mmCIF file of C-alpha atoms in Angstrom:
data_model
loop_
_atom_site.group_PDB
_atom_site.id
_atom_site.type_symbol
_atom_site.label_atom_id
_atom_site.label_comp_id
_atom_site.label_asym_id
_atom_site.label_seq_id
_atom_site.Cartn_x
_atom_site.Cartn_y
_atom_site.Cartn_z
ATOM 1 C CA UNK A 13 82.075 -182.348 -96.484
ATOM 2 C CA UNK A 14 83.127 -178.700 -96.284
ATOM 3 C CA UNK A 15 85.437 -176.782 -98.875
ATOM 4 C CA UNK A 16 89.012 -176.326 -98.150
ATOM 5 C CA UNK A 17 87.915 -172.528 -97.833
ATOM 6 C CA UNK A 18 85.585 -173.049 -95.660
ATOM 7 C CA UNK A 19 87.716 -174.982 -93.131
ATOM 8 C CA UNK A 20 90.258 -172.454 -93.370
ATOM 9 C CA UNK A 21 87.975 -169.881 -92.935
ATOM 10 C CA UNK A 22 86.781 -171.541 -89.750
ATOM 11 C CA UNK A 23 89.930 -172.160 -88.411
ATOM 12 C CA UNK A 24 90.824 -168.643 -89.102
ATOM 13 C CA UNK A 25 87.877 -167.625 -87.105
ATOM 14 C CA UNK A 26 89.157 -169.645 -84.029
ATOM 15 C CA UNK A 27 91.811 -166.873 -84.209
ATOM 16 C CA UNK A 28 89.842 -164.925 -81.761
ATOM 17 C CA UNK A 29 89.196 -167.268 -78.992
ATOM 18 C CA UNK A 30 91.954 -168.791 -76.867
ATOM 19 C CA UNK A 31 91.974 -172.014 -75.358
ATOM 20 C CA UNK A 32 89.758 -171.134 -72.600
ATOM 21 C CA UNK A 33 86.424 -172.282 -72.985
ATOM 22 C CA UNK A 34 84.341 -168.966 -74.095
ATOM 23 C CA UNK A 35 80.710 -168.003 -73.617
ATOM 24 C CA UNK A 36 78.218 -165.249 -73.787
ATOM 25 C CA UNK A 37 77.174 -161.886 -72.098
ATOM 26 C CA UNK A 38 73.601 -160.016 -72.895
ATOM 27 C CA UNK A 39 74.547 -159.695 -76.756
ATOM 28 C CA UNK A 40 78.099 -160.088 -76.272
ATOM 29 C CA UNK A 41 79.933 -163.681 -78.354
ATOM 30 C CA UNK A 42 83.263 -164.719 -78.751
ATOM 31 C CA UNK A 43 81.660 -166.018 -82.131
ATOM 32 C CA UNK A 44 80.191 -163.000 -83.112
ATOM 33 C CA UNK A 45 82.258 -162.488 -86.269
ATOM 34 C CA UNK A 46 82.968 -165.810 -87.140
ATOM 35 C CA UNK A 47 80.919 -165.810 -90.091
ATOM 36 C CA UNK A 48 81.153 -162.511 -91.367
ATOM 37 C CA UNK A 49 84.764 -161.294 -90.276
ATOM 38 C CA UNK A 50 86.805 -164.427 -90.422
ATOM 39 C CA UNK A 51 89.820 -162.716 -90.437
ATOM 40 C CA UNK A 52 89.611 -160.217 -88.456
ATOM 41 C CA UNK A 53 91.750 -161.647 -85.511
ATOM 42 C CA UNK A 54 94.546 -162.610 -87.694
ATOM 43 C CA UNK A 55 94.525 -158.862 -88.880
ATOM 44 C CA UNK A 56 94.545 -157.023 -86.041
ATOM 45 C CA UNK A 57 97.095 -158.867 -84.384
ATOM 46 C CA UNK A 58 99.693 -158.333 -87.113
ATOM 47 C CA UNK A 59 99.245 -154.849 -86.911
ATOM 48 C CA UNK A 60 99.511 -154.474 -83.120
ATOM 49 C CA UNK A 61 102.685 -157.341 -83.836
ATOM 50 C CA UNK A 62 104.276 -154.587 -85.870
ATOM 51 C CA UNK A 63 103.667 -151.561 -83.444
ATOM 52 C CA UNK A 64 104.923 -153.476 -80.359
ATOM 53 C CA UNK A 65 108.095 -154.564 -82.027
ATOM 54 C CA UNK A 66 108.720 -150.503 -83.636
ATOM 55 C CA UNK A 67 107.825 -149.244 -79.479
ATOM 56 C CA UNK A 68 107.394 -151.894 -77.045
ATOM 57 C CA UNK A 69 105.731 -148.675 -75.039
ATOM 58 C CA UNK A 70 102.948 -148.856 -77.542
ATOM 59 C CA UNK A 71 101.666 -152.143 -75.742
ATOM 60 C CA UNK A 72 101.168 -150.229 -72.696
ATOM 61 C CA UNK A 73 98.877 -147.409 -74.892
ATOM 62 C CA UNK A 74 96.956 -149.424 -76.861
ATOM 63 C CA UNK A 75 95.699 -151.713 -73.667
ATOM 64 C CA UNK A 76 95.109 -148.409 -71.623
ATOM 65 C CA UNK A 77 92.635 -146.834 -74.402
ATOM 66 C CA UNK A 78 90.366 -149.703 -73.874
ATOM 67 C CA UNK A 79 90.231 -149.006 -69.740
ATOM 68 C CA UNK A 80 89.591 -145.012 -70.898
ATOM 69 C CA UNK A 81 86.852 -146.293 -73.545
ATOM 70 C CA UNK A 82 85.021 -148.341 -71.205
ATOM 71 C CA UNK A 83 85.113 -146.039 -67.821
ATOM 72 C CA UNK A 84 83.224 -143.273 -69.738
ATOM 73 C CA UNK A 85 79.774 -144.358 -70.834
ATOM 74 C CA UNK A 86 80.729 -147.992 -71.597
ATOM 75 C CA UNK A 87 82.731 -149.701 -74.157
ATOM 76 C CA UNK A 88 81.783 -147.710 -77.092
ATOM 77 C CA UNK A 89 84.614 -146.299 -79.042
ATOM 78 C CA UNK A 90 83.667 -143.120 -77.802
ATOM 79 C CA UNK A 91 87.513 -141.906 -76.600
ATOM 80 C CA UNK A 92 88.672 -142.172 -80.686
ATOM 81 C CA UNK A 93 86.614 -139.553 -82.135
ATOM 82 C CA UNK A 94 88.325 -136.582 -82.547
ATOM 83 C CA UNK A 95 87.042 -133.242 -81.852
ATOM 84 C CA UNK A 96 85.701 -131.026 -84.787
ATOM 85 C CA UNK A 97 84.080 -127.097 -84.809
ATOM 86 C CA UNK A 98 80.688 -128.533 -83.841
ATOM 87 C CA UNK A 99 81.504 -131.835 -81.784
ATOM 88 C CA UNK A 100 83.714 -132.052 -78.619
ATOM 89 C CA UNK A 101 85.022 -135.265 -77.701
ATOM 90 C CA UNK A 102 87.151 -137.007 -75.531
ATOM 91 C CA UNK A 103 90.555 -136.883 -76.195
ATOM 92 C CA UNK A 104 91.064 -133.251 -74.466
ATOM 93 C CA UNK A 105 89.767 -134.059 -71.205
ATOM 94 C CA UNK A 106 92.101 -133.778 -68.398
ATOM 95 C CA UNK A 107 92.649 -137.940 -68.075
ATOM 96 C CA UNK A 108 93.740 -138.141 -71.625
ATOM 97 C CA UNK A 109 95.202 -134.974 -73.052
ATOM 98 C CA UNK A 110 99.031 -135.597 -73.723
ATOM 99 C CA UNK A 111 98.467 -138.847 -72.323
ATOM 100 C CA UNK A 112 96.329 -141.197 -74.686
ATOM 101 C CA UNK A 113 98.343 -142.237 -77.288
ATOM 102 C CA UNK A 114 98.262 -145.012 -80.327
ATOM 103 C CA UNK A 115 95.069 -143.505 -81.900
ATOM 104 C CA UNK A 116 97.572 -144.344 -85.286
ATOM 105 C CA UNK A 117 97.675 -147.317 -85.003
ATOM 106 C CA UNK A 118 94.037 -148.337 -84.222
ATOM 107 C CA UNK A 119 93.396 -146.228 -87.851
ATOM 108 C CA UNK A 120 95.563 -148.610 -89.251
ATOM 109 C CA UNK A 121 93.862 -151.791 -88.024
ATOM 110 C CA UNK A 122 90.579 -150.503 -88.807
ATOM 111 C CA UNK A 123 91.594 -149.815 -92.256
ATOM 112 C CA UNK A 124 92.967 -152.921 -92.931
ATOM 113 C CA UNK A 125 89.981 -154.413 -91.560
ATOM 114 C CA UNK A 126 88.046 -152.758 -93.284
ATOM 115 C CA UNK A 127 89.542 -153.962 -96.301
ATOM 116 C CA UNK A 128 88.821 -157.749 -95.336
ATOM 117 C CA UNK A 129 85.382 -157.167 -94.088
ATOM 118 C CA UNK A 130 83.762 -153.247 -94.752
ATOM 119 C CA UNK A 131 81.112 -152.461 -92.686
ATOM 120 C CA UNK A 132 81.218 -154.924 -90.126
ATOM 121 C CA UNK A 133 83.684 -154.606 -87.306
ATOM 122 C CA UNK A 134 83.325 -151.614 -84.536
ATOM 123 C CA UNK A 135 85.916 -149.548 -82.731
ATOM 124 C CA UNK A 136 84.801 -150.333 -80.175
ATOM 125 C CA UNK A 137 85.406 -154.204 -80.427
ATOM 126 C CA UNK A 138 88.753 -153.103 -81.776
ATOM 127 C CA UNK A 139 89.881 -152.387 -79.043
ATOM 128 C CA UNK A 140 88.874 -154.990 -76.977
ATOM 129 C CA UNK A 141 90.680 -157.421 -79.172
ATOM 130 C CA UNK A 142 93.829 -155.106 -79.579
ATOM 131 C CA UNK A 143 93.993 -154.584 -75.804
ATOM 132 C CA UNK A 144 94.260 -158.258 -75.837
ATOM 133 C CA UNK A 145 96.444 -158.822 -78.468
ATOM 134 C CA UNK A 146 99.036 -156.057 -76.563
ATOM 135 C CA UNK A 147 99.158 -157.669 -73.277
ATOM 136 C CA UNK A 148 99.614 -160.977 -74.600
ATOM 137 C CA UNK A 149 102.499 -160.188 -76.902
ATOM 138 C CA UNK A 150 104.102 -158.681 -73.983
ATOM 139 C CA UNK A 151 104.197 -161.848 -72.036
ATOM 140 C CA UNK A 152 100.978 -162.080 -70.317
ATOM 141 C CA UNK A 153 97.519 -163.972 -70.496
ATOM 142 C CA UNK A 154 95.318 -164.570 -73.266
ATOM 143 C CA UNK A 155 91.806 -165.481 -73.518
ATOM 144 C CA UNK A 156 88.476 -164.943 -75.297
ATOM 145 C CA UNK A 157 87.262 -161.586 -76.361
ATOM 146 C CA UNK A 158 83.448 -160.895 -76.569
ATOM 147 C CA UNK A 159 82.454 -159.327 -79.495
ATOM 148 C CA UNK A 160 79.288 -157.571 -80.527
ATOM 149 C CA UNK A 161 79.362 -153.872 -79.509
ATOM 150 C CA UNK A 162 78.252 -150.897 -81.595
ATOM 151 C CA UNK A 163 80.142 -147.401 -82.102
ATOM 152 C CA UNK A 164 78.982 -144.266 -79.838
ATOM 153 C CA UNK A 165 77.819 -141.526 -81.843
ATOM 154 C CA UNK A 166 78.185 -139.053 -79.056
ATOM 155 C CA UNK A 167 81.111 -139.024 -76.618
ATOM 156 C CA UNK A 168 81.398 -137.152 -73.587
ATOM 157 C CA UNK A 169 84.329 -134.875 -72.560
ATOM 158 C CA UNK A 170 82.795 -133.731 -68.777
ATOM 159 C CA UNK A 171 82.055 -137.818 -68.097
ATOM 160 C CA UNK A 172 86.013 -138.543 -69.207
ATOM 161 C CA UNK A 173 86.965 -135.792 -66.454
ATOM 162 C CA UNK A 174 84.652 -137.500 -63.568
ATOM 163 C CA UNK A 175 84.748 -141.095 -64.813
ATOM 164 C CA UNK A 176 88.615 -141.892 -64.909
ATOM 165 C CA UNK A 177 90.409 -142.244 -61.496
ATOM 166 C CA UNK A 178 92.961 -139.690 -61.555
ATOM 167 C CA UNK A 179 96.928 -140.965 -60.420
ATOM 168 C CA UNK A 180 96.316 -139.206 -56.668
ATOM 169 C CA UNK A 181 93.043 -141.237 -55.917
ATOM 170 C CA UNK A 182 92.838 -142.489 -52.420
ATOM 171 C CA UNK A 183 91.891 -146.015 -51.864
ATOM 172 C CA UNK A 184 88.485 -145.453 -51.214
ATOM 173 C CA UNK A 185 87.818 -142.850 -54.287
ATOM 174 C CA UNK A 186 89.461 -145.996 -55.968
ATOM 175 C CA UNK A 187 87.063 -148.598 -55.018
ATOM 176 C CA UNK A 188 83.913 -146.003 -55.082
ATOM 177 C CA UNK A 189 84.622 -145.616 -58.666
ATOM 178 C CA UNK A 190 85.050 -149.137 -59.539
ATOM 179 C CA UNK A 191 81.927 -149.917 -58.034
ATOM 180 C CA UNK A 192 80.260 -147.378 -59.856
ATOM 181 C CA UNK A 193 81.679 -149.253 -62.507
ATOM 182 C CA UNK A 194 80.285 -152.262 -61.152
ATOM 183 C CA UNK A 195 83.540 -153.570 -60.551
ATOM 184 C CA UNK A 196 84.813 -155.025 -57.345
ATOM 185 C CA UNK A 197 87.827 -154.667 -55.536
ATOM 186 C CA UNK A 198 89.254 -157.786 -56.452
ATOM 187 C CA UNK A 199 88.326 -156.408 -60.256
ATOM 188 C CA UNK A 200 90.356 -152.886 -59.044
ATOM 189 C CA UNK A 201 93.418 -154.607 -57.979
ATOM 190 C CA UNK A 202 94.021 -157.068 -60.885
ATOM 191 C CA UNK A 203 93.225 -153.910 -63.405
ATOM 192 C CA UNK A 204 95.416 -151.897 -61.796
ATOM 193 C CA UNK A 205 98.109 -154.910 -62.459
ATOM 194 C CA UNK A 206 98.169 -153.445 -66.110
ATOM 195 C CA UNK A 207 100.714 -151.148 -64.656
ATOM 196 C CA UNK A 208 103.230 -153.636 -64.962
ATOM 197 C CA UNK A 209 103.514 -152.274 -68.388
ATOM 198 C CA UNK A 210 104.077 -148.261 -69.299
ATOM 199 C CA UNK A 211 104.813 -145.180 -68.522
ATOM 200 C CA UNK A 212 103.710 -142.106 -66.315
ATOM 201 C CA UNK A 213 104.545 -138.633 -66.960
ATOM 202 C CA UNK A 214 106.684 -136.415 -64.256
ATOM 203 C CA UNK A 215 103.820 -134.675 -63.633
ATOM 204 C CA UNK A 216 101.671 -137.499 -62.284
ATOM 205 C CA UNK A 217 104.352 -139.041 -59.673
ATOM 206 C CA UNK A 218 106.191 -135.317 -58.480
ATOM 207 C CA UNK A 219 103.969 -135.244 -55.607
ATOM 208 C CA UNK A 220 104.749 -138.495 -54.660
ATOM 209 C CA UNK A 221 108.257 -138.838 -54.594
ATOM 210 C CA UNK A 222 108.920 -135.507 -53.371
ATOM 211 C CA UNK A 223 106.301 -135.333 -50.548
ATOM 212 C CA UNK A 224 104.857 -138.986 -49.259
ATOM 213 C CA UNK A 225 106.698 -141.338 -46.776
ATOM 214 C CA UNK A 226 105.012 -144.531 -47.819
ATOM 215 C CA UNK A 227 107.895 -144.641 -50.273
ATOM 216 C CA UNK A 228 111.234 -146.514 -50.551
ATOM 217 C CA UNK A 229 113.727 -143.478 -50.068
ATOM 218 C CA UNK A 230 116.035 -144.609 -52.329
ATOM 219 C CA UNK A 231 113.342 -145.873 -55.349
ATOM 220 C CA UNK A 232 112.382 -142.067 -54.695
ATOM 221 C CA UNK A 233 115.892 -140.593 -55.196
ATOM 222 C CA UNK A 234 116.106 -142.675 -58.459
ATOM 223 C CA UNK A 235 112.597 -141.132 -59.292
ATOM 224 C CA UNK A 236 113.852 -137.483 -58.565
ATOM 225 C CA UNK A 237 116.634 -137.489 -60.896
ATOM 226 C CA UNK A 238 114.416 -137.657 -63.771
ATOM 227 C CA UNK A 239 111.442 -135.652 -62.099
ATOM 228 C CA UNK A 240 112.803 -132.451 -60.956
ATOM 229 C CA UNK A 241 110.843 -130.804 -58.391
ATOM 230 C CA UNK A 242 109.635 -127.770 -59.933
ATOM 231 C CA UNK A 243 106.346 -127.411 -61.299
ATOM 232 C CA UNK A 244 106.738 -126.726 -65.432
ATOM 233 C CA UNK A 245 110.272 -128.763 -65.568
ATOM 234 C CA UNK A 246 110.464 -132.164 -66.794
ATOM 235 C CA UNK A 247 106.645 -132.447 -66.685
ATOM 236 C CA UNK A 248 106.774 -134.452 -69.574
ATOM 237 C CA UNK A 249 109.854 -136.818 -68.534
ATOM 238 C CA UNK A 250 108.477 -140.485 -68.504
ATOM 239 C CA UNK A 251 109.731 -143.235 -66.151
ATOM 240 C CA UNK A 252 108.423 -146.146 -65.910
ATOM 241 C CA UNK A 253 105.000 -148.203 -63.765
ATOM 242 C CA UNK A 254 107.301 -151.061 -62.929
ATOM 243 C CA UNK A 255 110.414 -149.541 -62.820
ATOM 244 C CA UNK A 256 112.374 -153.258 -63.122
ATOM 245 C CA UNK A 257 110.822 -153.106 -66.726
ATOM 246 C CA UNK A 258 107.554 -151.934 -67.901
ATOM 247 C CA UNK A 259 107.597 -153.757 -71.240
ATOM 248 C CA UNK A 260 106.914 -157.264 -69.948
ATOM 249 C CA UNK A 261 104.076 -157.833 -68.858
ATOM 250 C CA UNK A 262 104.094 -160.110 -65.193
ATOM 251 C CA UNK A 263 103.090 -159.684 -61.442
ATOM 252 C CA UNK A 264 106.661 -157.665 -60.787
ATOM 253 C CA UNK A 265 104.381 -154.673 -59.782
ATOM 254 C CA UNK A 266 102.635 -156.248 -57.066
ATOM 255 C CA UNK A 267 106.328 -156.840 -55.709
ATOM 256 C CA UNK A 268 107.122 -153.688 -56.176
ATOM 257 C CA UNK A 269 104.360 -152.389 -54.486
ATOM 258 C CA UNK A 270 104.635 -154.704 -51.232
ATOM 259 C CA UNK A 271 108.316 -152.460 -51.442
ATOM 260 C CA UNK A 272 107.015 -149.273 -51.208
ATOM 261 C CA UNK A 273 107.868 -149.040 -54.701
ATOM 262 C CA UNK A 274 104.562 -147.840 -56.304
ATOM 263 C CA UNK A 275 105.171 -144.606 -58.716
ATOM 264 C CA UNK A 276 101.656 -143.104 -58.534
ATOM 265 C CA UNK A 277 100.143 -142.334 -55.525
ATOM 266 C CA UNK A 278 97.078 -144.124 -56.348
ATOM 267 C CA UNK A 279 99.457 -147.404 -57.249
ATOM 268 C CA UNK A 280 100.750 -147.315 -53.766
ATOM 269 C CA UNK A 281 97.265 -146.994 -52.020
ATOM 270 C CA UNK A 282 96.393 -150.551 -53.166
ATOM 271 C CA UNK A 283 99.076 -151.674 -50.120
ATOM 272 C CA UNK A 284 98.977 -149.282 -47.603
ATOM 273 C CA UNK A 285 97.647 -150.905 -44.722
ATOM 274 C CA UNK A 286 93.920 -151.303 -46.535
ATOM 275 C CA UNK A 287 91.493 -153.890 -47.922
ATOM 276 C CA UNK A 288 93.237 -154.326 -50.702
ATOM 277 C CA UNK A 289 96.584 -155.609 -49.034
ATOM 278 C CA UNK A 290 95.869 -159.018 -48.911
ATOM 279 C CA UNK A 291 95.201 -158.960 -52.720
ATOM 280 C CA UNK A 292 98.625 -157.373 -53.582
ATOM 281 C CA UNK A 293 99.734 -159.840 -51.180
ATOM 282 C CA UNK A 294 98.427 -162.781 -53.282
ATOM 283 C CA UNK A 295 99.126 -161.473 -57.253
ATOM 284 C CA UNK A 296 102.863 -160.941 -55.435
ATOM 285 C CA UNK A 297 102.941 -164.403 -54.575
ATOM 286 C CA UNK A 298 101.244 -165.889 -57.672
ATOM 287 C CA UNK A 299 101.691 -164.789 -60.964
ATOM 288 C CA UNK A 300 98.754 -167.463 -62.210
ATOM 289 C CA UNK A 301 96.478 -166.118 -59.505
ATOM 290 C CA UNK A 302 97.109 -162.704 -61.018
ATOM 291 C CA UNK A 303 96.532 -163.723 -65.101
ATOM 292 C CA UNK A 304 93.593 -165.325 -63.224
ATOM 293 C CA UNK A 305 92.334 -162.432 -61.900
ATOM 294 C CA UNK A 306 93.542 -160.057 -64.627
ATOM 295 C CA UNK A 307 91.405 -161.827 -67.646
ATOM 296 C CA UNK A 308 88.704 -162.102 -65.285
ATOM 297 C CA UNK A 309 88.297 -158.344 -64.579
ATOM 298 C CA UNK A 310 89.156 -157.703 -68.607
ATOM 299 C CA UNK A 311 86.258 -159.611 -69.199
ATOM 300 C CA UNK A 312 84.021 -157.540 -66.841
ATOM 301 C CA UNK A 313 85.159 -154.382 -67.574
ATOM 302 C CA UNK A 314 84.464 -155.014 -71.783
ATOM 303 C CA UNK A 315 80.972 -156.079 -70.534
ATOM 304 C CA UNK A 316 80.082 -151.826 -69.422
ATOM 305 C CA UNK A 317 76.939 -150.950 -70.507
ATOM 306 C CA UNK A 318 77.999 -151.994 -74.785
ATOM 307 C CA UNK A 319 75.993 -150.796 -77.501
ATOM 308 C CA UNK A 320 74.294 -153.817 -79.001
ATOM 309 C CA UNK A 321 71.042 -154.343 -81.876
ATOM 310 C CA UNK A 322 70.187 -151.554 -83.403
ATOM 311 C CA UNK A 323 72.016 -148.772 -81.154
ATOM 312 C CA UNK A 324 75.000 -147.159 -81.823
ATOM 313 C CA UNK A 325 76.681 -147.691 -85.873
ATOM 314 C CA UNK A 326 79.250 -149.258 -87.149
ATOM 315 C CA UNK A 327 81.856 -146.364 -87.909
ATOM 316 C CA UNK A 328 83.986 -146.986 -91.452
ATOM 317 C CA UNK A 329 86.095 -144.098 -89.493
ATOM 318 C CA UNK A 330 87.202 -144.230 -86.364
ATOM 319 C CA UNK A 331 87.840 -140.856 -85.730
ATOM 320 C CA UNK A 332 84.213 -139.512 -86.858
ATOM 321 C CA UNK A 333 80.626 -140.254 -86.556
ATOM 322 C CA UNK A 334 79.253 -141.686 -89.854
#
């Protein structure tokens, strides 16, 4: 019969894996750390527990660096490592400069696993699970995270300016770079759903609000008295995705967006008389079809091109290249 400890270790381990029935991709487990990082699910989540309830905005960041981690290169951590005199990295390109944020608190959850289990975890799979962890504390799905990726040693500034979508993407430039992705549209459209939760900068939705007529007119009056139109003022003034509230984490933007009421430009082109209509349509209609959908495309997205066996490290930093 098994120790005390070792039941509680295992049941610890079941920490990481929701009630969905898991499974396997290439090298990818929901078990992977089950035996040597028992805790590590338990840890993180306390941590990104703590940030959500000190900034419920922080949700929002933390779930977006995983889509900017994975969309250049693959899911490698690469989008953490900060830039030094010899190494340029990420975080300056033009998708993510004054816009990624919560690069604190990931060092904090990496320390304190690191504490439970050195040497073991990656960034990389930290922030699948904390992108997890963040949407479900904010009210939406949970389900099982795959685990097994490696670190990047390298990262990529020029492949962070040509990989992310920027907010005035048409529809097509949308769905061309999902597919590049090897994502499909239904994949685009329940991502994109992760704009229920957040904020955009004035600088991203000016254009829109001032100059489109695929807009409510009075959503866009709201919009303007916190945007003003002049290049240089306000750029920085945030309002948010889902304007109803984008701390809770539901299907409201599809709603919003069957309204007219999209705040980027590339939000609104998911329901502008294109293919994508009829899936707006349906995550409008059905929050469950949406979660559905959502975890689904999560689940694709964390399986880009991962560093598995012997490539890649496992970084004790997350900041820096061992």
């Amino acid at each position: 019969m098994a120790s005390s400890s070792s039941f509680s270790k295992a049941i610890l381990a079941l920490a990481c894996v929701a009630l969905l029935v898991g499974g396997t991709s290439a090298q990818l487990s929901i078990y992977y750390y089950a035996e040597t990082c028992p805790l590590l699910c338990p840890t993180v989540k306390s941590i990104v527990q703590e940030a959500i309830a000190a900034e419920a905005r922080m949700g929002a960041s933390l779930t977006r660096l995983f889509f900017h981690d994975c969309f250049v290169n693959g899911c490698d951590g690469s989008n953490l490592l900060d830039d030094t005199p010899t190494f340029t990295g990420e975080k300056n390109a033009a998708p993510n400069q004054n816009s990624l944020r919560g690069f604190d608190v990931v060092d904090r959850i990496k320390s304190a696993v690191e504490e439970v289990c050195p040497g073991v975890v990656s960034c990389a799979d930290l922030l699948a699970i904390i992108a997890r962890d963040a949407v479900e504390i904010l009210g939406g799905p949970g389900w099982d995270v795959k685990l097994g990726r490696r670190d990047a040693r390298t990262a990529s500034q020029a492949a962070a300016n040509n990989s992310i979508p920027p907010p005035t993407s048409n529809l097509n430039a949308l769905i061309s770079s999902f597919q590049n992705h090897g994502l499909s549209q239904t994949d685009l459209v329940a991502l994109y759903g992760a704009h229920t939760i957040g904020q955009a900068r004035c600088t991203n939705f000016r254009a829109r609000i001032y100059n489109e007529s695929n807009i409510d007119n009075s959503f866009a009056q709201t919009m303007k008295s916190n945007c003003p139109s002049v290049t240089g003022v306000g750029d920085n003034n945030l309002d948010g995705l889902d304007f109803q509230d984008a701390t809770v984490f539901d299907n409201s933007y599809f709603v919003n967006l069957m309204k007219k009421k999209g705040l980027l430009h590339s939000d609104q082109q998911l329901f502008n008389g294109g293919s994508t209509d009829s899936l707006v349509r349906t995550y409008a209609q059905s929050q469950d079809t949406f979660y559905k959908d959502f975890v689904a495309a999560m689940i694709n997205m964390g399986d880009i091109m991962p560093l598995t066996g012997s490539n890649g490290e496992i970084r004790k930093n997350c900041r820096r290249i061992n």
